[in-house]
Backbone as JSON, one array per atom type, in Angstrom:
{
  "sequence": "XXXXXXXXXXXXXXXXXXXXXXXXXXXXXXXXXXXXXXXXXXXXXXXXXXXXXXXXXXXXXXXXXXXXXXXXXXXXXXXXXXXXXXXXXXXXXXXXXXXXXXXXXXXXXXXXXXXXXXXXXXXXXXXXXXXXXXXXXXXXXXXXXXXXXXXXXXXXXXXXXXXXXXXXXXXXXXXXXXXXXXXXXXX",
  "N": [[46.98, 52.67, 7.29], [50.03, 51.91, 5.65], [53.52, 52.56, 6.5], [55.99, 53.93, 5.13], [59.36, 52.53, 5.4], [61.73, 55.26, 6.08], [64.39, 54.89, 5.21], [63.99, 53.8, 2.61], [62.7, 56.11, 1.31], [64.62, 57.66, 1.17], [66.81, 56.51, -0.1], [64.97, 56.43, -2.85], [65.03, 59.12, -3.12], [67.72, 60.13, -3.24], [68.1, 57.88, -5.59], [66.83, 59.34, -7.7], [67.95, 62.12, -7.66], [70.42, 61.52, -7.92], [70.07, 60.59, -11.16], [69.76, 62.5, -12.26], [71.61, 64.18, -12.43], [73.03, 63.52, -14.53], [74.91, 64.43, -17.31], [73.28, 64.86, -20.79], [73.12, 62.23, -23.25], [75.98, 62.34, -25.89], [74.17, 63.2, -29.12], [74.64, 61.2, -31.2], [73.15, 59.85, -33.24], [72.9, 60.81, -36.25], [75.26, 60.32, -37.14], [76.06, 57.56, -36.62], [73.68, 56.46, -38.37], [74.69, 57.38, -40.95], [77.21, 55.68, -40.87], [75.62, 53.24, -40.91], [74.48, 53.62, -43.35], [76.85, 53.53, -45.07], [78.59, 50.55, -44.35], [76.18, 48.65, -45.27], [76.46, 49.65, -48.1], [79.36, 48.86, -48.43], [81.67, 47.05, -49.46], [82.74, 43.95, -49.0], [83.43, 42.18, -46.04], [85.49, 42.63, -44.33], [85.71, 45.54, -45.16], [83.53, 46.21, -44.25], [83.6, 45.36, -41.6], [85.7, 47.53, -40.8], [84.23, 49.74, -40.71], [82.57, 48.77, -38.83], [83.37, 49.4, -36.33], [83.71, 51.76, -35.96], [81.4, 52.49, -35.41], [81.26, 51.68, -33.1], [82.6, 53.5, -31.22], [80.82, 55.83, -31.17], [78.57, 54.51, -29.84], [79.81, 53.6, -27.39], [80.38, 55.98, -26.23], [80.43, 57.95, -23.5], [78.37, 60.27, -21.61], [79.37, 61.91, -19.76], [82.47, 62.41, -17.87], [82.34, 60.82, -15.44], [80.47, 58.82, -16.09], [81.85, 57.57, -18.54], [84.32, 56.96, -17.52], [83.06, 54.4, -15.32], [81.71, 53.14, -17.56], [84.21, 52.28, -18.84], [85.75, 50.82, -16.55], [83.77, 48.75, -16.37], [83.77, 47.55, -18.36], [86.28, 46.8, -19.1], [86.67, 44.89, -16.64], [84.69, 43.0, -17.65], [85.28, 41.76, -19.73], [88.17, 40.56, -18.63], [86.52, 38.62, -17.59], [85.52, 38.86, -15.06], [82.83, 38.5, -14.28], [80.27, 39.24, -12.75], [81.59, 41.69, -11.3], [81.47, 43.37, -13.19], [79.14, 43.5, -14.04], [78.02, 44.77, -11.84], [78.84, 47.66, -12.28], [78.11, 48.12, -14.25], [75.02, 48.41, -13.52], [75.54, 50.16, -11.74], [76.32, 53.12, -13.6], [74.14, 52.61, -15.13], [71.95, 53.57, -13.01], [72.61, 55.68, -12.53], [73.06, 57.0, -15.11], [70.15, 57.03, -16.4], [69.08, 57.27, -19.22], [71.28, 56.19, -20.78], [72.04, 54.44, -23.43], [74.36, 52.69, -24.18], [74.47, 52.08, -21.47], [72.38, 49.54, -21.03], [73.17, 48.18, -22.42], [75.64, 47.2, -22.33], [75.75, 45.56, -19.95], [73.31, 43.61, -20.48], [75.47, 42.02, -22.05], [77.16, 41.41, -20.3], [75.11, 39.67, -18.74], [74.69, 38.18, -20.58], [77.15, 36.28, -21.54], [77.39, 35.12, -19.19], [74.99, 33.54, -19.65], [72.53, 34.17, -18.27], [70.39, 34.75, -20.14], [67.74, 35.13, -19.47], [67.94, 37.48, -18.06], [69.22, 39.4, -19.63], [67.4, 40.2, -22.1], [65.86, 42.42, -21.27], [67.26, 44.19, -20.69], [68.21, 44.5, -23.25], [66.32, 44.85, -24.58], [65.9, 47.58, -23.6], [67.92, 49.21, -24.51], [67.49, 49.25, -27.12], [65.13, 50.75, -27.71], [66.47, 52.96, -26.79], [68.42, 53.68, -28.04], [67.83, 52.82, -31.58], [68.75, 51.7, -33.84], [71.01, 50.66, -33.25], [72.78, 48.22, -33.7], [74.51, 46.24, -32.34], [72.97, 45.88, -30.47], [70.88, 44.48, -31.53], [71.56, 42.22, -32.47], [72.57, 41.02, -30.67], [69.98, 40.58, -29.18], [69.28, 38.87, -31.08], [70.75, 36.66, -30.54], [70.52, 36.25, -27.8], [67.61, 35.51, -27.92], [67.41, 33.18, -29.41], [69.37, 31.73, -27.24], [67.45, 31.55, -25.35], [65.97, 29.92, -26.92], [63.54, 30.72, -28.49], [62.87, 30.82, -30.81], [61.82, 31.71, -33.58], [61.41, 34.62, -32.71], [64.09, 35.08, -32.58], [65.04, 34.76, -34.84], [63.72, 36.46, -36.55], [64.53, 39.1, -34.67], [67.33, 38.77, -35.97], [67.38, 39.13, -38.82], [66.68, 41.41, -38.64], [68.71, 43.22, -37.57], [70.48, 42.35, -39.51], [68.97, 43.83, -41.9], [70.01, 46.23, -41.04], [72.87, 45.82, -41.08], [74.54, 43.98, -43.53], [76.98, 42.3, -43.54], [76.95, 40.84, -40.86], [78.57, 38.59, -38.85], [76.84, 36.57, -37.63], [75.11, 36.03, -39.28], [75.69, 33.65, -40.51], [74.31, 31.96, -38.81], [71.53, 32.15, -40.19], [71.6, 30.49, -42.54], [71.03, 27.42, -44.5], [70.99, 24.82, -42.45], [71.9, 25.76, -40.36], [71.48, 27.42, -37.15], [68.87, 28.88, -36.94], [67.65, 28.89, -39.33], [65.79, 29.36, -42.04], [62.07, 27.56, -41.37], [62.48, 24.0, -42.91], [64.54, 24.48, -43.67], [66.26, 24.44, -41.96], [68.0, 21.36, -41.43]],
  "CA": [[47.87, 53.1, 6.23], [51.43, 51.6, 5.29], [54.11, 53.38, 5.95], [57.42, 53.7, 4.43], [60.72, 53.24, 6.27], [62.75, 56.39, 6.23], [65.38, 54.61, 4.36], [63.5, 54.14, 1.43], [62.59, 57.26, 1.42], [65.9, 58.39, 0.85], [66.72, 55.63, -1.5], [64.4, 56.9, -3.85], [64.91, 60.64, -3.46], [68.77, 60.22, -4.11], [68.39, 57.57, -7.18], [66.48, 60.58, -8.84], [68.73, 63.0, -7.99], [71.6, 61.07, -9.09], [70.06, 60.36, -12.46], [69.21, 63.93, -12.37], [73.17, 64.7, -12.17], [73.75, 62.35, -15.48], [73.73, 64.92, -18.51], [72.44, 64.0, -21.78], [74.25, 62.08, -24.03], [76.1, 62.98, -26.98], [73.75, 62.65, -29.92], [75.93, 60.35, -32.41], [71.86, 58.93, -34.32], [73.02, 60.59, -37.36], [76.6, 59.46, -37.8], [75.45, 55.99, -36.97], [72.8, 56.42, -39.34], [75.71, 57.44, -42.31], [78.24, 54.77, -40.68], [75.16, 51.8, -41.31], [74.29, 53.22, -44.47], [78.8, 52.99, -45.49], [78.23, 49.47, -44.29], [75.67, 48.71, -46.42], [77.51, 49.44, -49.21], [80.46, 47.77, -48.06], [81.95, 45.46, -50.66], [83.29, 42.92, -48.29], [83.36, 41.37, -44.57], [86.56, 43.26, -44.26], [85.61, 46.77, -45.69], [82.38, 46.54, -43.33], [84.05, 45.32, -39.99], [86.36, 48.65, -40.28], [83.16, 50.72, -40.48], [81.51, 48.71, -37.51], [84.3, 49.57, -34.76], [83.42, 53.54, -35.99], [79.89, 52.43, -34.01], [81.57, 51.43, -31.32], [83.37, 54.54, -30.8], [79.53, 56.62, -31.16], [78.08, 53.92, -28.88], [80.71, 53.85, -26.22], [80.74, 57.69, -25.64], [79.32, 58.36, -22.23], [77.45, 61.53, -21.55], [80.67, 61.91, -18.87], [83.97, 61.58, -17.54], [82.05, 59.95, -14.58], [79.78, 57.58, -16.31], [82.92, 57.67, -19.25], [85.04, 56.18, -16.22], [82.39, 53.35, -15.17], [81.24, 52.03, -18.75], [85.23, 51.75, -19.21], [85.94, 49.81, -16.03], [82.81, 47.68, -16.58], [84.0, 46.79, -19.93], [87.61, 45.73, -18.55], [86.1, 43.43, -15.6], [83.82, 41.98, -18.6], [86.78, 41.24, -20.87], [88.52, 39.63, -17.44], [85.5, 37.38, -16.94], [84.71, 39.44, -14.26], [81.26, 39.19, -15.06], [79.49, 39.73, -11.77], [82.22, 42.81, -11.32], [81.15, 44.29, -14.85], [77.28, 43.44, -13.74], [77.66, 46.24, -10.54], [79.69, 49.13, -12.39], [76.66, 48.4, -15.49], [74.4, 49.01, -12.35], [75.97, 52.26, -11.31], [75.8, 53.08, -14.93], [72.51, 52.85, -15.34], [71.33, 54.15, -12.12], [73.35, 57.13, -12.85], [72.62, 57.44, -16.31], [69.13, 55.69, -16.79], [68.65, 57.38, -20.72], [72.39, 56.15, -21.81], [71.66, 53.2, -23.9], [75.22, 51.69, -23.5], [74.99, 50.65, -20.0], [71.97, 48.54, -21.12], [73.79, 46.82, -23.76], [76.73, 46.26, -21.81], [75.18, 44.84, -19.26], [72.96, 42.52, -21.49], [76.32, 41.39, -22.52], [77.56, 40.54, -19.35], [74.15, 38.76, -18.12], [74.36, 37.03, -21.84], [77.81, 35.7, -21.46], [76.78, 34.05, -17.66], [74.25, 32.49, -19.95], [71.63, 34.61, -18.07], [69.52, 35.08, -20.85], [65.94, 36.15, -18.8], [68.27, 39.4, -17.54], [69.71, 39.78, -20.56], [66.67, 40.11, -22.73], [65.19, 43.29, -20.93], [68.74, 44.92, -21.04], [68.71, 44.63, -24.49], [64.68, 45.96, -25.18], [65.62, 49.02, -23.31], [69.13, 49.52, -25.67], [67.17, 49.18, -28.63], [64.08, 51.37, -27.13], [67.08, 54.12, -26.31], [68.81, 53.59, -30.02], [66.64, 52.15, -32.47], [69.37, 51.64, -34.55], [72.2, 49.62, -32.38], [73.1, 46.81, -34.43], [75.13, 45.3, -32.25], [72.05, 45.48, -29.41], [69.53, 44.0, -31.95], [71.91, 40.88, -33.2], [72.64, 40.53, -29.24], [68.87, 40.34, -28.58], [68.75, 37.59, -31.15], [71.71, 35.62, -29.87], [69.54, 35.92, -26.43], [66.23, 35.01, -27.96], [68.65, 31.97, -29.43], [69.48, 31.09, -25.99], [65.91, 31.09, -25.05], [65.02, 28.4, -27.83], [62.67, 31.39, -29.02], [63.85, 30.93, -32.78], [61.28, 32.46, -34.86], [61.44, 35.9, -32.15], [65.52, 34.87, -32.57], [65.2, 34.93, -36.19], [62.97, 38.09, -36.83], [65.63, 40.16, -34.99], [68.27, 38.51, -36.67], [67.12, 40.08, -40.31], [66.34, 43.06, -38.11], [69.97, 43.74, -37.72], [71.12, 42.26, -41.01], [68.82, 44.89, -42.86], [71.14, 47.29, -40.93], [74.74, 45.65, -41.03], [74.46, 42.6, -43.82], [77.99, 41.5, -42.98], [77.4, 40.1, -39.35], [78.92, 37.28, -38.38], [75.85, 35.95, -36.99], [74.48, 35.5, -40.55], [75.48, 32.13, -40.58], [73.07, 31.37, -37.88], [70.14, 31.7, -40.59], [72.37, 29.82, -43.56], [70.42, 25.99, -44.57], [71.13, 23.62, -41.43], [71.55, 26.72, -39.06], [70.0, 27.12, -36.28], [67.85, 29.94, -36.93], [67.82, 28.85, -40.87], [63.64, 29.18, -42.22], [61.52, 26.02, -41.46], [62.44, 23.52, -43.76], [65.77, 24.95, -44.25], [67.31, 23.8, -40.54], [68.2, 20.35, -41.38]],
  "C": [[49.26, 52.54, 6.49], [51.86, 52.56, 5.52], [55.26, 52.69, 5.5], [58.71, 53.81, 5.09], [61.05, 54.25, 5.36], [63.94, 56.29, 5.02], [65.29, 54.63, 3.08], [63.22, 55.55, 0.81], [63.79, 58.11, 0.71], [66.74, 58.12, -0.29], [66.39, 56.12, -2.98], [64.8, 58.5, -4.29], [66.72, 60.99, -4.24], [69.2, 59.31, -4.99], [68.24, 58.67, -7.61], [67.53, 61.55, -8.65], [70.23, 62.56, -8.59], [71.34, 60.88, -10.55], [70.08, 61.45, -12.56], [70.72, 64.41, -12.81], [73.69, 64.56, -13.52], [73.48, 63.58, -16.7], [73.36, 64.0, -19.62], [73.1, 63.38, -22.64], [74.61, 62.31, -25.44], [75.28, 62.31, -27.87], [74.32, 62.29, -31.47], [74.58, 59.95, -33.62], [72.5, 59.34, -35.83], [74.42, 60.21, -37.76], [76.34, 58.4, -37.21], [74.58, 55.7, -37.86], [73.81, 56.45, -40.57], [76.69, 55.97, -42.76], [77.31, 53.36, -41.25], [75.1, 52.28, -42.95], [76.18, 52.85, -45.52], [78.54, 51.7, -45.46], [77.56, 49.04, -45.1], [75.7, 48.58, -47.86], [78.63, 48.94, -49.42], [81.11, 46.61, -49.54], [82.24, 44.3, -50.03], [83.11, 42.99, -47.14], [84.08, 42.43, -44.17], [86.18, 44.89, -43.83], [84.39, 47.01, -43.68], [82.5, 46.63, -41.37], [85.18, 46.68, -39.61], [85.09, 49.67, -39.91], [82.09, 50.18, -39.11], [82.37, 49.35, -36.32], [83.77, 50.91, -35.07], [82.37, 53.57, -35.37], [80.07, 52.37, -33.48], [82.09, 52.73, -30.21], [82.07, 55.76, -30.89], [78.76, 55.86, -30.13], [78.86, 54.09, -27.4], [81.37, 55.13, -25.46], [80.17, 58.41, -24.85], [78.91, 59.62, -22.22], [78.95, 62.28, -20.64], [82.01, 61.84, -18.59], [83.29, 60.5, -16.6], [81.51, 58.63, -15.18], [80.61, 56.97, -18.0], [83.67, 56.05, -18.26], [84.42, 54.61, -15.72], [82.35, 52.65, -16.17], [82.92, 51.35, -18.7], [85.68, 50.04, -17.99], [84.76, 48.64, -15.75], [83.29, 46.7, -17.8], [85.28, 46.25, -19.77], [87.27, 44.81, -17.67], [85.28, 42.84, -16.6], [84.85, 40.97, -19.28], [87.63, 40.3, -19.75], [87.73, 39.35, -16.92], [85.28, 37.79, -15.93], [83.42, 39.73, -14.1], [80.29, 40.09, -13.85], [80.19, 41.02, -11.32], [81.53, 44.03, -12.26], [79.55, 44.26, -14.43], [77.31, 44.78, -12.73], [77.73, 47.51, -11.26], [77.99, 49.42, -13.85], [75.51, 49.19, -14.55], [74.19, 50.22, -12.16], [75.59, 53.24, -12.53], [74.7, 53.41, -15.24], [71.55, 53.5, -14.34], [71.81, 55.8, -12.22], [73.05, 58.1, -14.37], [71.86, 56.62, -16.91], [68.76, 55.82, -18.74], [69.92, 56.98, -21.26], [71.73, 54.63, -22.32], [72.77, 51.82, -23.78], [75.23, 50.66, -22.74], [73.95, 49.05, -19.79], [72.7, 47.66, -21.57], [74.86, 46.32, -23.17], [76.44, 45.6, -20.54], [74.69, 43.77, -19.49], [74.12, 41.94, -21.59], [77.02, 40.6, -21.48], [76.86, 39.65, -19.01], [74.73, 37.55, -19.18], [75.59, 36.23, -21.62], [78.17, 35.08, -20.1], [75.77, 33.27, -17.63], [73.11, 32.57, -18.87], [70.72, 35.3, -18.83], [67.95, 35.69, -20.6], [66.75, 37.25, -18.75], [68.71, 39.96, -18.64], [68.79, 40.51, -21.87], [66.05, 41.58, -22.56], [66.08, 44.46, -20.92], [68.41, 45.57, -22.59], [67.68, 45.52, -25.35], [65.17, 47.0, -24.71], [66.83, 49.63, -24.15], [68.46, 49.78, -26.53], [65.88, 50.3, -28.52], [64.79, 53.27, -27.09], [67.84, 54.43, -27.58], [68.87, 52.27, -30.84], [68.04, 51.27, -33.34], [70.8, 50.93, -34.51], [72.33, 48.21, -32.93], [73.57, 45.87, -34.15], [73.86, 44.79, -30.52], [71.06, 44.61, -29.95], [69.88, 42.58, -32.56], [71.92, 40.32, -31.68], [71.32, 40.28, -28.48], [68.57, 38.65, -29.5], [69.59, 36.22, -31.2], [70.85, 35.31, -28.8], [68.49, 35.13, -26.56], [66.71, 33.51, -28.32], [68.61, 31.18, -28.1], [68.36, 30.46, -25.02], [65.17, 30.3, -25.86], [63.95, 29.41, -28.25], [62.62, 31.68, -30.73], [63.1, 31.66, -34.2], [61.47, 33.99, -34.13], [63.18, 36.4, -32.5], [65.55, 35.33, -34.42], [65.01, 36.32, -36.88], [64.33, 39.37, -36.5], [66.68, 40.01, -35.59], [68.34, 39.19, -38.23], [67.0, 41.17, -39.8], [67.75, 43.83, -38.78], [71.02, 43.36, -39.28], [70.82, 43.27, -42.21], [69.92, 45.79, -42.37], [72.72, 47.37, -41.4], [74.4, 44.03, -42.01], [75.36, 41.35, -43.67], [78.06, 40.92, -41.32], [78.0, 39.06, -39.4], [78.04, 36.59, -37.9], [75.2, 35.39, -38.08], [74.55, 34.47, -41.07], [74.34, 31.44, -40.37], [71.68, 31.06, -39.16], [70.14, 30.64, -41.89], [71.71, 27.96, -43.74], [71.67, 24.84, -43.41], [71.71, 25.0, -40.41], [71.15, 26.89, -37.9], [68.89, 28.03, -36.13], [67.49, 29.65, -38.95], [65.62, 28.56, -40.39], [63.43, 27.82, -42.36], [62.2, 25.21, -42.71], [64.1, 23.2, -44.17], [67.14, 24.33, -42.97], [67.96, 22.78, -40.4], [69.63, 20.39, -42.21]]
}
């Protein structure tokens, strides 16, 4: 029989109890649900990009002061190209609070902008797995799939998130000579 160092042992017993520590986080689903359908209706680029930052501020609302405290200084070392900085505190983040959906997505974001698209990709399934409804996790999966030359998987979520938010900025991407534009249409 295998055994197990000691260390491990311990490893394991205080991840769980640290996630254990993390409470639950605030549930924002239905004012993000109101805020896409506002969007939606939107008359303009304009109108719609005031109503996306109101997601950001339902997305970015840790369960915590503690894991409050981390997402923030993850998200300042991101913004100062700190990426591999912003990659640890995402870490902590997530080991601390494995059901927040955030620390995937901001994480994803860091891998994605080090143009680590494999780490980025699994980030982004478990964001979208944790809220369905993350618009800015499901255009950022198909920037990734993008990066991975995966262009019809790139494309698919790309309308994903456009049914949600039709003003992206990414909506170029599928526009005739694109690079996600339908067969035919890419040239």
């Amino acid at each position: 029989m295998k055994q197990i160092p000691f260390a491990s042992i311990l490893l394991v017993a205080s991840t769980a109890a640290y996630a254990e520590d993390c409470p639950v986080a605030p549930d924002h689903s239905a004012d993000v649900s109101g805020v896409i359908a506002q969007i939606q209706q939107a008359e303009n680029e304009q109108a719609a990009r005031a109503l996306s930052n109101k997601l950001w501020e339902f997305w970015t609302d840790a369960p915590d002061e503690s894991a409050q405290a981390v997402l923030d200084r993850g998200m300042t070392r991101r913004n100062a190209w700190d990426l591999l900085g912003a990659i640890e505190d995402f870490d902590k983040l997530i080991e601390y609070c494995p059901s927040y959906a955030e620390g995937y997505n901001q994480r994803a974001f860091a891998y994605y902008l080090r143009q680590d698209f494999e780490a980025a990709l699994p980030d982004l399934d478990k964001a979208i797995e944790l809220s369905p409804n993350h618009v800015a996790a499901i255009s950022g999966r198909a920037l990734t799939l993008l990066g991975l030359e995966r262009l019809e998987e790139a494309r698919e979520a790309l309308n994903e998130a456009l049914e949600l938010n039709p003003w992206l900025s990414e909506r170029y991407l599928l526009e005739p000579g694109g690079p996600l534009a339908p067969p035919g249409q890419d040239i």
